[in-house]
Amino acid sequence: MEALLIVDVQIDFCPGGALEVPKGDKIIPIINQLSEQFDIVVQTQDWHPQEHTSFASTHDNQAPFETINMPYGQQVLWPDHCVQGSEGAQFHPDLNTKNSQLIVRKGFRKQIDSYSAFYENDGETTTGLTGYLKARDIDTLYAVGLATDFCVKWSVVDGIKEGFDLHVVEDAVKGIDIEGSVDQAWQEMLDQGATKVSSSELLD
Ligand code: VGL
Ligand code: ZN
């Protein structure tokens, strides 16, 4: 069984949002078309408490996009974004969520970030998504959404580790792109065994 995995298409990741992905909203019409064609659609939603450890503002003398060491490894610091209950944390109003059967919220623990749909950034704390997908006999995922170089990449790499076949829809993802991180993300995803597909191969 196949499912569409829509990663973090939220107001804060789209132009004008707190952590905008350039042209992040351009992928929305394609995602809407895809979600009409999949029987199973799953979404993620970045969902941070105030003063989350991933926010630069939580730390003294740190600016957004600087990196610090956390107990679980390196962490990029971000502008405050996707705060629980805030407008910016909502899905983009143009995203059609009516076909979505499950929404996985992530990043809700103050002390740890969570890019991946499967595991928090310690690589150990599960979101429960694997169990849900396996219980529904899903073995193949088509990944779309934001951002290619962070939450999409981490979800794809973890999804492969969890035993799923992963296809990344190249015209339905967009990245933040910090010093070549989008190219690097594609390299990593393909190295791990993901395949790159275009929406035109999937749409009727
Ligand atoms: C994301 C940075 C911080 C993402 C989420 O959705 O890619 N990036 N939180
Ligand atoms: Zn976040």
Tab-separated table of C-alpha atoms and ligand atoms in Angstrom:
chain	number	residue	atom	x	y	z
A	1	MET	CA	0.000	0.000	0.000
A	2	GLU	CA	1.125	3.516	-0.800
A	3	ALA	CA	0.692	6.724	1.159
A	4	LEU	CA	1.391	10.391	0.528
A	5	LEU	CA	3.399	12.034	3.321
A	6	ILE	CA	2.931	15.828	3.409
A	7	VAL	CA	5.621	17.442	5.563
A	8	ASP	CA	5.070	20.743	7.394
A	9	VAL	CA	3.116	22.822	4.851
A	10	GLN	CA	2.476	25.500	7.475
A	11	ILE	CA	2.106	29.270	7.345
A	12	ASP	CA	5.438	29.891	9.098
A	13	PHE	CA	7.342	27.970	6.393
A	14	CYS	CA	5.728	29.852	3.521
A	15	PRO	CA	6.642	33.334	2.217
A	16	GLY	CA	5.820	35.946	4.866
A	17	GLY	CA	6.113	33.346	7.653
A	18	ALA	CA	8.571	33.292	10.548
A	19	LEU	CA	10.898	30.749	8.919
A	20	GLU	CA	10.022	31.150	5.308
A	21	VAL	CA	11.115	28.739	2.650
A	22	PRO	CA	11.588	30.708	-0.598
A	23	LYS	CA	8.639	29.911	-2.883
A	24	GLY	CA	7.427	27.380	-0.341
A	25	ASP	CA	3.827	28.064	-1.309
A	26	LYS	CA	4.432	27.212	-4.974
A	27	ILE	CA	4.274	23.488	-4.274
A	28	ILE	CA	0.812	23.644	-2.717
A	29	PRO	CA	-1.267	23.263	-5.921
A	30	ILE	CA	0.775	20.187	-6.860
A	31	ILE	CA	0.349	18.676	-3.400
A	32	ASN	CA	-3.397	19.300	-3.597
A	33	GLN	CA	-3.576	17.430	-6.895
A	34	LEU	CA	-1.558	14.549	-5.500
A	35	SER	CA	-3.640	14.275	-2.350
A	36	GLU	CA	-6.746	13.749	-4.507
A	37	GLN	CA	-5.129	10.659	-5.986
A	38	PHE	CA	-3.851	8.876	-2.898
A	39	ASP	CA	-6.104	6.651	-0.809
A	40	ILE	CA	-3.946	7.326	2.222
A	41	VAL	CA	-2.624	10.776	3.097
A	42	VAL	CA	-0.602	11.562	6.221
A	43	GLN	CA	0.624	15.000	7.284
A	44	THR	CA	3.142	16.336	9.751
A	45	GLN	CA	2.837	19.590	11.689
A	46	ASP	CA	5.788	21.279	13.390
A	47	TRP	CA	4.406	22.139	16.837
A	48	HIS	CA	6.726	23.826	19.326
A	49	PRO	CA	6.086	25.159	22.828
A	50	GLN	CA	7.237	28.705	23.535
A	51	GLU	CA	10.928	28.891	24.466
A	52	HIS	CA	11.634	25.728	22.549
A	53	THR	CA	15.299	24.714	22.619
A	54	SER	CA	15.529	25.107	18.821
A	55	PHE	CA	14.684	28.816	19.005
A	56	ALA	CA	17.662	31.195	18.976
A	57	SER	CA	15.690	33.509	21.294
A	58	THR	CA	15.713	30.827	24.005
A	59	HIS	CA	19.514	31.060	24.306
A	60	ASP	CA	21.700	33.954	25.398
A	61	ASN	CA	23.751	35.600	22.673
A	62	GLN	CA	22.650	33.339	19.838
A	63	ALA	CA	21.302	34.417	16.491
A	64	PRO	CA	19.046	32.475	14.151
A	65	PHE	CA	20.888	30.071	11.824
A	66	GLU	CA	23.833	29.680	14.222
A	67	THR	CA	24.587	26.164	15.412
A	68	ILE	CA	24.978	24.929	18.984
A	69	ASN	CA	25.777	21.584	20.586
A	70	MET	CA	22.890	19.866	22.328
A	71	PRO	CA	23.065	16.598	24.307
A	72	TYR	CA	21.687	14.877	21.182
A	73	GLY	CA	24.105	16.525	18.725
A	74	GLN	CA	24.350	19.687	16.643
A	75	GLN	CA	21.317	21.913	16.475
A	76	VAL	CA	20.678	24.787	14.097
A	77	LEU	CA	18.946	27.633	15.922
A	78	TRP	CA	15.841	29.030	14.267
A	79	PRO	CA	13.677	32.091	14.512
A	80	ASP	CA	10.652	31.336	16.727
A	81	HIS	CA	8.274	29.384	14.485
A	82	CYS	CA	5.270	27.072	14.586
A	83	VAL	CA	4.431	27.902	18.177
A	84	GLN	CA	1.615	25.694	19.433
A	85	GLY	CA	-1.731	27.312	18.780
A	86	SER	CA	-0.302	30.263	16.850
A	87	GLU	CA	-1.482	31.275	13.400
A	88	GLY	CA	1.920	30.482	11.919
A	89	ALA	CA	1.615	26.888	13.068
A	90	GLN	CA	-1.568	26.387	11.076
A	91	PHE	CA	-1.481	24.653	7.725
A	92	HIS	CA	-1.300	27.059	4.799
A	93	PRO	CA	-4.873	28.069	3.977
A	94	ASP	CA	-4.468	26.910	0.363
A	95	LEU	CA	-3.444	23.398	1.390
A	96	ASN	CA	-6.296	20.977	0.996
A	97	THR	CA	-6.216	18.871	4.170
A	98	LYS	CA	-9.545	17.149	3.652
A	99	ASN	CA	-7.990	13.888	2.452
A	100	SER	CA	-5.528	13.702	5.346
A	101	GLN	CA	-6.259	10.772	7.617
A	102	LEU	CA	-3.529	11.319	10.191
A	103	ILE	CA	-1.699	14.421	11.388
A	104	VAL	CA	1.517	13.810	13.308
A	105	ARG	CA	2.628	16.697	15.482
A	106	LYS	CA	6.312	16.902	16.286
A	107	GLY	CA	8.758	19.098	18.181
A	108	PHE	CA	6.411	19.445	21.143
A	109	ARG	CA	9.054	18.539	23.738
A	110	LYS	CA	10.798	21.694	24.896
A	111	GLN	CA	14.285	20.180	25.181
A	112	ILE	CA	14.508	18.379	21.865
A	113	ASP	CA	13.848	19.259	18.267
A	114	SER	CA	12.146	16.908	15.853
A	115	TYR	CA	12.707	17.270	12.126
A	116	SER	CA	11.729	13.759	11.125
A	117	ALA	CA	8.194	12.444	10.956
A	118	PHE	CA	9.470	9.220	12.566
A	119	TYR	CA	11.974	10.137	15.282
A	120	GLU	CA	12.919	13.186	17.288
A	121	ASN	CA	16.425	14.505	16.747
A	122	ASP	CA	17.921	12.138	19.343
A	123	GLY	CA	17.187	9.377	16.830
A	124	GLU	CA	15.441	7.353	19.573
A	125	THR	CA	12.213	8.988	20.632
A	126	THR	CA	9.526	7.763	18.262
A	127	THR	CA	6.564	9.744	17.009
A	128	GLY	CA	4.640	6.505	16.538
A	129	LEU	CA	4.325	6.943	12.780
A	130	THR	CA	6.043	3.662	11.889
A	131	GLY	CA	3.527	1.720	13.957
A	132	TYR	CA	0.611	3.494	12.309
A	133	LEU	CA	1.890	2.894	8.786
A	134	LYS	CA	2.796	-0.755	9.387
A	135	ALA	CA	-0.555	-1.404	11.035
A	136	ARG	CA	-2.155	-0.174	7.827
A	137	ASP	CA	0.088	-2.316	5.566
A	138	ILE	CA	1.775	0.703	4.032
A	139	ASP	CA	5.199	-0.074	2.564
A	140	THR	CA	5.699	2.815	0.137
A	141	LEU	CA	5.750	6.536	0.808
A	142	TYR	CA	5.719	9.537	-1.519
A	143	ALA	CA	7.229	12.508	0.318
A	144	VAL	CA	6.293	16.135	-0.405
A	145	GLY	CA	6.433	19.418	1.501
A	146	LEU	CA	8.836	21.627	3.424
A	147	ALA	CA	11.704	21.908	3.886
A	148	THR	CA	13.686	19.656	1.535
A	149	ASP	CA	16.914	20.103	3.507
A	150	PHE	CA	15.475	19.595	7.006
A	151	CYS	CA	12.169	17.934	7.780
A	152	VAL	CA	11.717	16.283	4.383
A	153	LYS	CA	15.255	14.916	4.309
A	154	TRP	CA	15.193	13.630	7.891
A	155	SER	CA	11.794	12.015	7.309
A	156	VAL	CA	12.963	10.345	4.109
A	157	VAL	CA	16.185	9.023	5.628
A	158	ASP	CA	14.381	7.719	8.728
A	159	GLY	CA	11.580	6.268	6.622
A	160	ILE	CA	14.104	4.236	4.647
A	161	LYS	CA	15.710	3.051	7.917
A	162	GLU	CA	12.268	1.952	9.045
A	163	GLY	CA	11.954	-0.209	5.946
A	164	PHE	CA	9.719	1.885	3.701
A	165	ASP	CA	10.270	2.505	0.001
A	166	LEU	CA	10.680	6.250	-0.321
A	167	HIS	CA	9.992	8.400	-3.350
A	168	VAL	CA	10.554	12.144	-3.175
A	169	VAL	CA	8.438	14.270	-5.515
A	170	GLU	CA	10.970	16.801	-6.766
A	171	ASP	CA	8.528	19.510	-7.831
A	172	ALA	CA	6.511	19.166	-4.609
A	173	VAL	CA	9.335	19.938	-2.149
A	174	LYS	CA	11.222	23.188	-1.456
A	175	GLY	CA	14.220	23.915	0.751
A	176	ILE	CA	15.587	26.620	3.033
A	177	ASP	CA	19.064	26.159	1.489
A	178	ILE	CA	21.762	27.113	3.977
A	179	GLU	CA	25.151	26.909	2.211
A	180	GLY	CA	24.231	24.234	-0.293
A	181	SER	CA	22.081	22.213	2.084
A	182	VAL	CA	19.461	21.425	-0.556
A	183	ASP	CA	21.974	19.766	-2.915
A	184	GLN	CA	23.457	17.934	0.050
A	185	ALA	CA	20.004	16.756	1.141
A	186	TRP	CA	19.259	15.315	-2.303
A	187	GLN	CA	22.612	13.572	-2.308
A	188	GLU	CA	21.921	12.025	1.087
A	189	MET	CA	18.386	10.956	0.246
A	190	LEU	CA	19.466	9.314	-3.007
A	191	ASP	CA	22.505	7.692	-1.342
A	192	GLN	CA	20.224	6.166	1.276
A	193	GLY	CA	18.043	4.659	-1.452
A	194	ALA	CA	15.278	7.167	-2.075
A	195	THR	CA	14.171	7.766	-5.637
A	196	LYS	CA	13.400	11.128	-7.203
A	197	VAL	CA	10.117	11.331	-9.081
A	198	SER	CA	8.200	14.143	-10.747
A	199	SER	CA	4.527	14.825	-10.062
A	200	SER	CA	3.843	14.407	-13.798
A	201	GLU	CA	4.746	10.713	-13.444
A	202	LEU	CA	2.095	10.332	-10.729
A	203	LEU	CA	-0.772	12.544	-11.847
A	204	ASP	CA	-3.388	11.207	-14.278
B	1	VGL	C1	11.756	22.655	9.778
B	1	VGL	C2	13.484	23.872	10.660
B	1	VGL	C3	12.862	23.894	11.891
B	1	VGL	C4	11.176	21.989	8.582
B	1	VGL	C5	11.130	22.667	11.015
B	1	VGL	O1	9.939	21.803	8.531
B	1	VGL	O2	11.946	21.642	7.668
B	1	VGL	N1	12.940	23.261	9.626
B	1	VGL	N2	11.682	23.287	12.063
B	2	ZN	ZN	10.685	23.553	13.890
